PDB file of C-alpha atoms in Angstrom:
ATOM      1  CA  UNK G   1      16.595   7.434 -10.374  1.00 80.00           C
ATOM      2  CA  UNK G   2      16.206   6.843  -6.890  1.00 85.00           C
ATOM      3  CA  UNK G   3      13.889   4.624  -4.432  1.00 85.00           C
ATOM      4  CA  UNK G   4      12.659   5.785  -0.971  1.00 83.00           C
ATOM      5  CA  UNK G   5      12.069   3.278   2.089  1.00 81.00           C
ATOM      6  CA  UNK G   6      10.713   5.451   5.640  1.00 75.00           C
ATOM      7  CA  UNK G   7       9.366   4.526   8.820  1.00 72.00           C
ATOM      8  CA  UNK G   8       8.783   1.069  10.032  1.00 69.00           C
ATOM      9  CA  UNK G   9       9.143  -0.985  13.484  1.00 67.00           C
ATOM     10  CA  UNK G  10      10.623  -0.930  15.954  1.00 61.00           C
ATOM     11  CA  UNK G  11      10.365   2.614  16.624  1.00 54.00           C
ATOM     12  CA  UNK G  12      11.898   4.206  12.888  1.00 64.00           C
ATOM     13  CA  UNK G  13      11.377   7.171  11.669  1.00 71.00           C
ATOM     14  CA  UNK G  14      14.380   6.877   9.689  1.00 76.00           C
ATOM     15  CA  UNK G  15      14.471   7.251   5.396  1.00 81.00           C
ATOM     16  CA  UNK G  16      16.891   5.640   3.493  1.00 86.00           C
ATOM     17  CA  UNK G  17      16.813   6.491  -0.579  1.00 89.00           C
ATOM     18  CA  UNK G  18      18.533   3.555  -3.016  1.00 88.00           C
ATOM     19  CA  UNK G  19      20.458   4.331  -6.478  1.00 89.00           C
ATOM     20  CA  UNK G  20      18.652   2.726  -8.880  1.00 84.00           C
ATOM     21  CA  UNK G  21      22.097   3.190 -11.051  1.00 87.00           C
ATOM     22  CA  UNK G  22      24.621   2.053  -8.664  1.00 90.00           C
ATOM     23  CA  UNK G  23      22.563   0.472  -6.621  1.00 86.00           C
ATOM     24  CA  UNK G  24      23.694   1.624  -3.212  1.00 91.00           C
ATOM     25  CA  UNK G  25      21.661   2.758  -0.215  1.00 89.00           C
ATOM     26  CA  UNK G  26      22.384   5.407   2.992  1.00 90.00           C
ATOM     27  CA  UNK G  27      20.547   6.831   5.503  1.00 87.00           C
ATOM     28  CA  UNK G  28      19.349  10.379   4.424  1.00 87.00           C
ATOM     29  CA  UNK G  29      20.449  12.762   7.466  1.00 85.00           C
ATOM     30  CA  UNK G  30      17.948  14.835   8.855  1.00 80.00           C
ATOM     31  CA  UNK G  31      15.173  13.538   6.887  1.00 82.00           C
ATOM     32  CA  UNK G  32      12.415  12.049   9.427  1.00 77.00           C
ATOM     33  CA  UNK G  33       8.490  12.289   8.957  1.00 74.00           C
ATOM     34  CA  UNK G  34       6.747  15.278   9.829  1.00 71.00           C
ATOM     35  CA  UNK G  35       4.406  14.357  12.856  1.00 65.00           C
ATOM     36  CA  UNK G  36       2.799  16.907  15.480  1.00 56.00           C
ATOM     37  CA  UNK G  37       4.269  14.072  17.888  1.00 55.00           C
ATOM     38  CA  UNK G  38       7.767  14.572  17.467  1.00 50.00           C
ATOM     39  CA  UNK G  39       9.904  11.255  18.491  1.00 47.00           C
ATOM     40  CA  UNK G  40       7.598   8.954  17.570  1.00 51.00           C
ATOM     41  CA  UNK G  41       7.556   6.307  14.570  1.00 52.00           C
ATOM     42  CA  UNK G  42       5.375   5.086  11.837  1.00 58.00           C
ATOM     43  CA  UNK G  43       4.621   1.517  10.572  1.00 58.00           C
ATOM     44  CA  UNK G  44       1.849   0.167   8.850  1.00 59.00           C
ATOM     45  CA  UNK G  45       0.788   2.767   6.687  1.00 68.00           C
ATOM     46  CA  UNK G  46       1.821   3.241   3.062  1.00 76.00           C
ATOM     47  CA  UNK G  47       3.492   5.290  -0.123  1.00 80.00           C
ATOM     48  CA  UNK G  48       2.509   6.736  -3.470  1.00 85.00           C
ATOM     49  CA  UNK G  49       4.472   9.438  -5.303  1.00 87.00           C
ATOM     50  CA  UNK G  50       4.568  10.701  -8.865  1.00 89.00           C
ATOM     51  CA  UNK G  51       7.739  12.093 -10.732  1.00 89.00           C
ATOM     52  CA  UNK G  52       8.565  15.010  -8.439  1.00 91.00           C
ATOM     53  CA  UNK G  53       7.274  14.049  -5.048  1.00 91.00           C
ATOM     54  CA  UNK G  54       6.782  11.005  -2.946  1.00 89.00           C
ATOM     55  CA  UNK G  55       3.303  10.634   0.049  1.00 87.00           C
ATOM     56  CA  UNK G  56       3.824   8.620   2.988  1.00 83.00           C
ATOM     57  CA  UNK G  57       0.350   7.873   4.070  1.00 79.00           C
ATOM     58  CA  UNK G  58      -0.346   7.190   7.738  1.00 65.00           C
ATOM     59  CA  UNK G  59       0.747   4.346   9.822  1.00 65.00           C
ATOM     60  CA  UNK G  60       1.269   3.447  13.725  1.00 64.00           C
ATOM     61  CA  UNK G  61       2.305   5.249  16.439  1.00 55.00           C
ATOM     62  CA  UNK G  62       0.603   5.149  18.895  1.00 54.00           C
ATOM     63  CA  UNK G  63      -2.151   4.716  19.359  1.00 55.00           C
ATOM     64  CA  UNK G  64      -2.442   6.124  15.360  1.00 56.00           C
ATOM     65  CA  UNK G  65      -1.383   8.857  12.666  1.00 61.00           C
ATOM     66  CA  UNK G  66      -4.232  10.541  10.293  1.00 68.00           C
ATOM     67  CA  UNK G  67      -1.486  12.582   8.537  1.00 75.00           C
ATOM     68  CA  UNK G  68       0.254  12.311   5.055  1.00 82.00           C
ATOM     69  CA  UNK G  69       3.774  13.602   4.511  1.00 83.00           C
ATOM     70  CA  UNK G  70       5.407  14.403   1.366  1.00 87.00           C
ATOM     71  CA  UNK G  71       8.882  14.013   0.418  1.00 88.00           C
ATOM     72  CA  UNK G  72      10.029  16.414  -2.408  1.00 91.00           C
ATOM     73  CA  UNK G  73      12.684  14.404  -4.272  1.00 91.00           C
ATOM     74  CA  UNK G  74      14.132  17.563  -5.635  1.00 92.00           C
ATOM     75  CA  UNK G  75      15.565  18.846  -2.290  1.00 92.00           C
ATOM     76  CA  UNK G  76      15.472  15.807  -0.341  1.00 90.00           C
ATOM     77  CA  UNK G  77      12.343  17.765   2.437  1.00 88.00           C
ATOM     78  CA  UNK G  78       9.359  16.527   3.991  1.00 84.00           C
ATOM     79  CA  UNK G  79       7.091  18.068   5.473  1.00 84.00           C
ATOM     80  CA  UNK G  80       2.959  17.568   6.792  1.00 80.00           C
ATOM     81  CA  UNK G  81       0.464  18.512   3.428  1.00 79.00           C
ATOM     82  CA  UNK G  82      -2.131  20.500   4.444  1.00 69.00           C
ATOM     83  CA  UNK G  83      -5.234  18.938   6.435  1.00 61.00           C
ATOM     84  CA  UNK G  84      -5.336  15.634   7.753  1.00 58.00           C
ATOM     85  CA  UNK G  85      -7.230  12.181   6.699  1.00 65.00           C
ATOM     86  CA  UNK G  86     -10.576  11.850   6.376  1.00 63.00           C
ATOM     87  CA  UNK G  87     -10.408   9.212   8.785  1.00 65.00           C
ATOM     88  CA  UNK G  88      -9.077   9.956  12.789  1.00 61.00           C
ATOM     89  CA  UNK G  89      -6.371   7.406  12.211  1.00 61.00           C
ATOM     90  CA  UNK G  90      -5.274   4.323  10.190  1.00 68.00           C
ATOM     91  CA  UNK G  91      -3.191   2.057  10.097  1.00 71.00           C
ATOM     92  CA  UNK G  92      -3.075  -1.304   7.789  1.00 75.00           C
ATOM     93  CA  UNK G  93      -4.310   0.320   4.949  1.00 80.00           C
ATOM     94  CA  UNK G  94      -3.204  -0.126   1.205  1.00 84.00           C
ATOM     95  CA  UNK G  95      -2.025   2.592  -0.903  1.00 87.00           C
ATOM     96  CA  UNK G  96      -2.005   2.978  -4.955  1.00 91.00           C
ATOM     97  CA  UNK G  97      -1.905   4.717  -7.658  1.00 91.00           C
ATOM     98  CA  UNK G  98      -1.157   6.059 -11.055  1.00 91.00           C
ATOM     99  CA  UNK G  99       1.145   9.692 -12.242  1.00 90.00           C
ATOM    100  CA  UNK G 100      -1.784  12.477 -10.746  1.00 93.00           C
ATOM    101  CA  UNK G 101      -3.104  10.829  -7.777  1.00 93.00           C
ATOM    102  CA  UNK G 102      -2.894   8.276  -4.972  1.00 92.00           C
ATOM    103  CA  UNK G 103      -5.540   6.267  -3.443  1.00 93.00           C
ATOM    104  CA  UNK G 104      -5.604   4.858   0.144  1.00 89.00           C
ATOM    105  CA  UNK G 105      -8.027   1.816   0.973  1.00 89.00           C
ATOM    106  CA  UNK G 106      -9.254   0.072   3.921  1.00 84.00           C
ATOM    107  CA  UNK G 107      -7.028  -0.384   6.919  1.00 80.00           C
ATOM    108  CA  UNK G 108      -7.871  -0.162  11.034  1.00 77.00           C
ATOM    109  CA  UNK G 109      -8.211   1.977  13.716  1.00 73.00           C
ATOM    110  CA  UNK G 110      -6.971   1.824  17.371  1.00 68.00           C
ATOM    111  CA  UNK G 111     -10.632   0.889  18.463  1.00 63.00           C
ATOM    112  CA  UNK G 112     -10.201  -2.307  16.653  1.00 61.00           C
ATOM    113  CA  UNK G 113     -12.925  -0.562  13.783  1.00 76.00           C
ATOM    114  CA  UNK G 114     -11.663  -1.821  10.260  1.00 81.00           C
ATOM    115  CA  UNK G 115     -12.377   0.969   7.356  1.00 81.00           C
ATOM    116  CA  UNK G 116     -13.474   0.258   3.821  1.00 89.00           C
ATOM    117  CA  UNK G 117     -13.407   4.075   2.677  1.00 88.00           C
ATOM    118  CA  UNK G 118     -11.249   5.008  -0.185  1.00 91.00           C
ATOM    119  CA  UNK G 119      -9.323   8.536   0.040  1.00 89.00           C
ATOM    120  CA  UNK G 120      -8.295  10.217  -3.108  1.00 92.00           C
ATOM    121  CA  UNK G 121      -4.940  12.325  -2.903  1.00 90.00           C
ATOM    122  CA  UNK G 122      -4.844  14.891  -5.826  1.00 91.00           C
ATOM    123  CA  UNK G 123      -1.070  15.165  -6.143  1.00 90.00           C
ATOM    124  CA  UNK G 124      -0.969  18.629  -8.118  1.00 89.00           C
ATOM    125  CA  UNK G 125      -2.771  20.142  -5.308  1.00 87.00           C
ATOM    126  CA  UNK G 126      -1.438  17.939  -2.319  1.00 84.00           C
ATOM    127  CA  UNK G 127      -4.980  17.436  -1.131  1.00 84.00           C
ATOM    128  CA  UNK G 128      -6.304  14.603   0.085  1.00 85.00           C
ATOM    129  CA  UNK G 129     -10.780  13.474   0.172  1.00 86.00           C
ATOM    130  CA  UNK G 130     -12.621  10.471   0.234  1.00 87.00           C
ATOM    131  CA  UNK G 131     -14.198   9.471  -2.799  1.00 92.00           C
ATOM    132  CA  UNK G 132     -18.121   7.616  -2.647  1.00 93.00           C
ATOM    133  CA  UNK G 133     -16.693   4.420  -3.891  1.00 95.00           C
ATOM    134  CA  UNK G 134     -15.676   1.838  -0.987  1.00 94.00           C
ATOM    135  CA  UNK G 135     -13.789  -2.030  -0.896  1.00 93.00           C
ATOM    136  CA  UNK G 136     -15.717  -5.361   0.453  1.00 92.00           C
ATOM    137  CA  UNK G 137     -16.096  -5.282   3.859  1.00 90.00           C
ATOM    138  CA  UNK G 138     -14.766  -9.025   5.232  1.00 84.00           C
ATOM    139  CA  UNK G 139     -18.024 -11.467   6.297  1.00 80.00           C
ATOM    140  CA  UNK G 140     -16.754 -10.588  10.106  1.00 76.00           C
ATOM    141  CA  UNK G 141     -16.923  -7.175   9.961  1.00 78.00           C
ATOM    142  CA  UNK G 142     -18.771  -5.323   8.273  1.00 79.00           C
ATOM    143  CA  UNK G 143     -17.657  -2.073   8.593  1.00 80.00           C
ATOM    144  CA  UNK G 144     -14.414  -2.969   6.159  1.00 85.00           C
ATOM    145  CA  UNK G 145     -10.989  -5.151   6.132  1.00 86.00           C
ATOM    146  CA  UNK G 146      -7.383  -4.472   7.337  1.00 81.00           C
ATOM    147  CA  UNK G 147      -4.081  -5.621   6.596  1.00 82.00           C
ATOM    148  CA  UNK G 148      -4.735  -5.576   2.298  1.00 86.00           C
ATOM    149  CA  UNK G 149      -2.151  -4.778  -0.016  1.00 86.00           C
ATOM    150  CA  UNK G 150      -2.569  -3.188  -3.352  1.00 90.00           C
ATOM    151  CA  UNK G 151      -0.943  -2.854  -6.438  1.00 90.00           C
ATOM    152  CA  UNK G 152      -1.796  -0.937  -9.742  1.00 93.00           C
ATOM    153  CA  UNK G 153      -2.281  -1.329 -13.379  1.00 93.00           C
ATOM    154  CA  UNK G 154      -2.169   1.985 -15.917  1.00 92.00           C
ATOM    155  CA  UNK G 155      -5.860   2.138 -15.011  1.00 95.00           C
ATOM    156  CA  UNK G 156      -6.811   1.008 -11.710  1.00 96.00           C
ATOM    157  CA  UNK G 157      -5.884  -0.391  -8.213  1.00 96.00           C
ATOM    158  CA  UNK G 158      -6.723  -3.872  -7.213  1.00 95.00           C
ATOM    159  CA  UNK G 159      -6.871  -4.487  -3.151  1.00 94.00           C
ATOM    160  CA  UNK G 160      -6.012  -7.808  -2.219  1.00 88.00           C
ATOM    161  CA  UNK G 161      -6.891  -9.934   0.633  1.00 85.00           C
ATOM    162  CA  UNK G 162      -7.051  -9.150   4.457  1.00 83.00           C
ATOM    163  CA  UNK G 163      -8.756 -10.222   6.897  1.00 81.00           C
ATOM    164  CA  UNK G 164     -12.234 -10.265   8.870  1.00 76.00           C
ATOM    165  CA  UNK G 165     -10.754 -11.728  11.199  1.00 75.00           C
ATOM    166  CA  UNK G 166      -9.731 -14.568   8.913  1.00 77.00           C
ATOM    167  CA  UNK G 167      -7.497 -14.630   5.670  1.00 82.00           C
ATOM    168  CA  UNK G 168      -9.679 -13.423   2.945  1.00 83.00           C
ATOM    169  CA  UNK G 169      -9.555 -14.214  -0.792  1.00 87.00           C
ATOM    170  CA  UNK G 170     -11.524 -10.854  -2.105  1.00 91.00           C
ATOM    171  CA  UNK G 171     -10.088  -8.513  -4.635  1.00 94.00           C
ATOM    172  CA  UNK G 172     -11.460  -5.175  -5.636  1.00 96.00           C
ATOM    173  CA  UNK G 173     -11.033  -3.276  -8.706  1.00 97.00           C
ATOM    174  CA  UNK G 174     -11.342   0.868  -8.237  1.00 97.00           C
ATOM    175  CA  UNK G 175     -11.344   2.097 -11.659  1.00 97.00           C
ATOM    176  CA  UNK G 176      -9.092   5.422 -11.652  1.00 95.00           C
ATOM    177  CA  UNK G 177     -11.459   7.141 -14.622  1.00 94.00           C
ATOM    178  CA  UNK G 178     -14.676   7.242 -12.696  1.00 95.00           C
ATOM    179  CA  UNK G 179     -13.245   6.200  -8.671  1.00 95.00           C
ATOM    180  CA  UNK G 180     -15.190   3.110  -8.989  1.00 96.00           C
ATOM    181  CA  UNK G 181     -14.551   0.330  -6.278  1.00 97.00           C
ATOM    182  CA  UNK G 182     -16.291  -3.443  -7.224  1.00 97.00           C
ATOM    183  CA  UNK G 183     -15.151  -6.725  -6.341  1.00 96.00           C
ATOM    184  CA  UNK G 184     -13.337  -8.744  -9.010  1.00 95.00           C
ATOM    185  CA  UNK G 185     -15.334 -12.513  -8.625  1.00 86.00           C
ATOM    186  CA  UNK G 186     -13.063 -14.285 -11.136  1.00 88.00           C
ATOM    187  CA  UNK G 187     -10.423 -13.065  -9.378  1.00 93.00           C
ATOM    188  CA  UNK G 188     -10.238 -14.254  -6.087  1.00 90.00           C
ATOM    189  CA  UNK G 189      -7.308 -15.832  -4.289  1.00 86.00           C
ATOM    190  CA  UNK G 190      -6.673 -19.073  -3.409  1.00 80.00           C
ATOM    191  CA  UNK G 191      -5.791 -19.567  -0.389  1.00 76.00           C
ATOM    192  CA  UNK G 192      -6.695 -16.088   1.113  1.00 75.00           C
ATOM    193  CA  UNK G 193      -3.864 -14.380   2.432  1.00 75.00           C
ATOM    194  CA  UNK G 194      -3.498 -11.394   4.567  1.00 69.00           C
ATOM    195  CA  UNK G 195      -0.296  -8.897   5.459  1.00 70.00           C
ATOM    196  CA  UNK G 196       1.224  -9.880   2.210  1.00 79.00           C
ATOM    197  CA  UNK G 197       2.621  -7.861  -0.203  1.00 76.00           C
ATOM    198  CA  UNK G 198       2.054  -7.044  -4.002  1.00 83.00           C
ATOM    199  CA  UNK G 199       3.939  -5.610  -6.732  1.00 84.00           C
ATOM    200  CA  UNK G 200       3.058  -5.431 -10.316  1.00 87.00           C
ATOM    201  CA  UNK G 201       4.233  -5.047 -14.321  1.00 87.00           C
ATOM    202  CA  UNK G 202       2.620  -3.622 -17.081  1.00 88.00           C
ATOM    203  CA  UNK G 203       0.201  -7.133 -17.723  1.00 91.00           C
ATOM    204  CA  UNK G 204      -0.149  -8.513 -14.384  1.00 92.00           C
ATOM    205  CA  UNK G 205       0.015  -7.768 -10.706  1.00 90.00           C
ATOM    206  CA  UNK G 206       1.941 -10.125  -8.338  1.00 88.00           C
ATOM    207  CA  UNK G 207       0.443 -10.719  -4.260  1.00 83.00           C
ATOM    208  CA  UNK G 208       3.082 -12.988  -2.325  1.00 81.00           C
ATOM    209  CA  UNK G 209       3.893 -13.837   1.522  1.00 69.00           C
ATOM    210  CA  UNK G 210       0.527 -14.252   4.130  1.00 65.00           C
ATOM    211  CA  UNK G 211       0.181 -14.480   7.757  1.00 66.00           C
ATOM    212  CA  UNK G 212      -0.756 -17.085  10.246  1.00 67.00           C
ATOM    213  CA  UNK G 213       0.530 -19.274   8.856  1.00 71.00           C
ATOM    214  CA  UNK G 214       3.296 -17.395   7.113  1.00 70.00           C
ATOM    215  CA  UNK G 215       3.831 -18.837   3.757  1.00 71.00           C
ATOM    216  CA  UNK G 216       5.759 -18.625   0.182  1.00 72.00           C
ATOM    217  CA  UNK G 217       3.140 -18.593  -1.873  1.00 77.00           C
ATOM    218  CA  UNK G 218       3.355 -16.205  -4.732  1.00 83.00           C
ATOM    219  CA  UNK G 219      -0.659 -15.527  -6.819  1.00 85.00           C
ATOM    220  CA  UNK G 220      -0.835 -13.851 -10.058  1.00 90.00           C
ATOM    221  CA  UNK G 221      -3.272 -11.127 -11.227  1.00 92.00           C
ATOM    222  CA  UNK G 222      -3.362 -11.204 -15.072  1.00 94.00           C
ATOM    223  CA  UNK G 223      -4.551  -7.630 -15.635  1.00 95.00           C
ATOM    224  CA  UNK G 224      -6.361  -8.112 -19.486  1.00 95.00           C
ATOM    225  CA  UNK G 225      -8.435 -11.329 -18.020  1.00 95.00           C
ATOM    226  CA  UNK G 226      -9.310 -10.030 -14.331  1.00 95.00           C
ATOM    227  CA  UNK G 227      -7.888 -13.680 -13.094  1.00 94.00           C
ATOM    228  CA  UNK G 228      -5.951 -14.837 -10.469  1.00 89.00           C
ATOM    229  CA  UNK G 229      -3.049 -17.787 -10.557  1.00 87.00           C
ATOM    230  CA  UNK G 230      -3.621 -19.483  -7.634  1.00 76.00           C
ATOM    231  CA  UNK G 231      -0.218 -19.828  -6.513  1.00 73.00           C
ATOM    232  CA  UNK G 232       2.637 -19.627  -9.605  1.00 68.00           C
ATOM    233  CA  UNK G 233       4.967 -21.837 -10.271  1.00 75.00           C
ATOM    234  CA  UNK G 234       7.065 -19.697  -8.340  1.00 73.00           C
ATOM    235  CA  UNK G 235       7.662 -18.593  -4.718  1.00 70.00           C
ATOM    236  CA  UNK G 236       9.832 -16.255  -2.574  1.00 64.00           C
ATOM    237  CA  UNK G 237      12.740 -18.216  -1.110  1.00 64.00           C
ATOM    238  CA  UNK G 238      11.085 -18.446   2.316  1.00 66.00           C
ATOM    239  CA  UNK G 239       7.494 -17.860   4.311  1.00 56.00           C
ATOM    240  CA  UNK G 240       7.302 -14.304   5.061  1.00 60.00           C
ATOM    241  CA  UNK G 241       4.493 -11.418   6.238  1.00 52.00           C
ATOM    242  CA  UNK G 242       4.123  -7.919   5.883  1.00 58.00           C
ATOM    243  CA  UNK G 243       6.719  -8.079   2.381  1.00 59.00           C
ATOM    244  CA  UNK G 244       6.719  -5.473   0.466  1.00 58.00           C
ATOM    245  CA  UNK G 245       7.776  -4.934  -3.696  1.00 58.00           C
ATOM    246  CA  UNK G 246       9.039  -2.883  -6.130  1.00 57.00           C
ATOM    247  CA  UNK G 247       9.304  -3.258  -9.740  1.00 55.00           C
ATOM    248  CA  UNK G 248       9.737  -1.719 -13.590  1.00 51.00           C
ATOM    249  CA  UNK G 249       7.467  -1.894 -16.457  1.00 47.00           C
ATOM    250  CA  UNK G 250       8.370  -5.588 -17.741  1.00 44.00           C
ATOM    251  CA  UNK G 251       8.970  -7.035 -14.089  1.00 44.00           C
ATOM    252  CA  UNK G 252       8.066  -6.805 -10.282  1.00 40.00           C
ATOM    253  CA  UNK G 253      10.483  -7.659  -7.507  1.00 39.00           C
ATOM    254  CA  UNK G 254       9.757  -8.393  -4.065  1.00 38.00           C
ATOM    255  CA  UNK G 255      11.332  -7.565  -0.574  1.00 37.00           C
ATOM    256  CA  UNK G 256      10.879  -7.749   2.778  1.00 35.00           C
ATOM    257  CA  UNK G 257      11.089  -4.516   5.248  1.00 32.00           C
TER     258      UNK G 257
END
């Protein structure tokens, strides 16, 4: 019944939860993020969440955070799960997933490194590994791709984009029945975008905004053909980066944090 937005720049550690039913919004008091930095904010990073608890994965603050948080919806808490990423920090990364686990892909590092692990978090445990599997690394560097975004279909995650330094057009498919991670060739984007954001329905998955240049453009993912719409007929109202979306079943909405 209710939607959670935490974190973001400048300098927010602040959560706000939404009424889906009466669709109203307020500040939750005395909910922050859990950090063994106290005072300082996170951007950048990313959320997944099943029925009873939401996982706020990472982010920016200087110089980076290798932590996950959990909200537990029931009481309105959040606190640090135990251990820390697999990774020292990360930051524009791309988080997924389906009802027992979330998956975090790609992203940077303050040393300018770009990732292209994949962590699993096992939500009845609140644990959190990386699995063999790994995204395309962008043609500039090798070592992985930042500033993705990801959205999910009942049986996978599809990472979109990024860049190397450049806008890239790659998608990856990790398969959440074996952890699985292999690039998608019919589905590429055109243009490739990067710090966009995605959203998806039951059929298809939806990857709009891009930076440098910023742009409308809105791309389809039609889940049952592993193709790409390159753009829709339809666009956000104005040139945007770093969006983000939310959506039901039947439809996906986007927004911009």
């Amino acid at each position: 019944n209710y939607g959670y937005f935490g974190g973001g720049n400048p300098t927010s550690s602040v959560f706000d939860k939404i009424d889906w039913v009466t669709k109203t919004g307020a500040i939750m008091p005395g909910v922050t993020f859990a950090s063994p930095s106290p005072g300082n904010f996170w951007s950048t990073g990313g959320a997944s969440g099943d029925s009873t608890d939401g996982y706020f994965v990472a982010g920016y603050y200087s110089p980076g955070a290798s932590y996950i948080n959990k909200l537990t919806y029931s009481s309105d808490t959040m606190a640090l799960i135990p251990g820390t990423m697999p990774w020292s920090s990360i930051y524009f990364c791309s988080v997924y997933g389906d009802s027992t686990r979330g998956f975090i892909a790609g992203g940077a590092s303050p040393a300018s490194n770009q990732h292209s692990d994949i962590a699993k978090i096992t939500y009845s445990s609140g644990t959190v590994a990386t699995i063999p599997a790994r995204i395309t690394p962008g043609p500039a560097t090798p070592s992985g791709r930042a500033n993705v975004a990801a959205m999910e279909s009942s049986t996978a995650g599809y990472i979109c984009g990024g860049d190397s330094p450049s806008n890239l057009s790659i998608v990856d498919k990790n398969t959440f029945s074996d952890d699985t991670c292999a690039r998608i060739p019919g589905a590429d984007l055109q243009p490739g975008v990067e710090r966009m954001g995605a959203t998806a329905s039951e059929f298809a998955g939806y990857i709009a905004g891009c930076q440098s240049p910023q742009r409308s453009w809105v791309q389809k993912l039609t889940f049952a053909t592993e193709t790409t719409t390159n753009p829709t007929t339809f666009s956000l109202s104005t040139g945007r980066e770093d969006a983000t979306g939310a959506g039901s079943s039947d439809n996906g909405m986007k927004g911009a944090l």
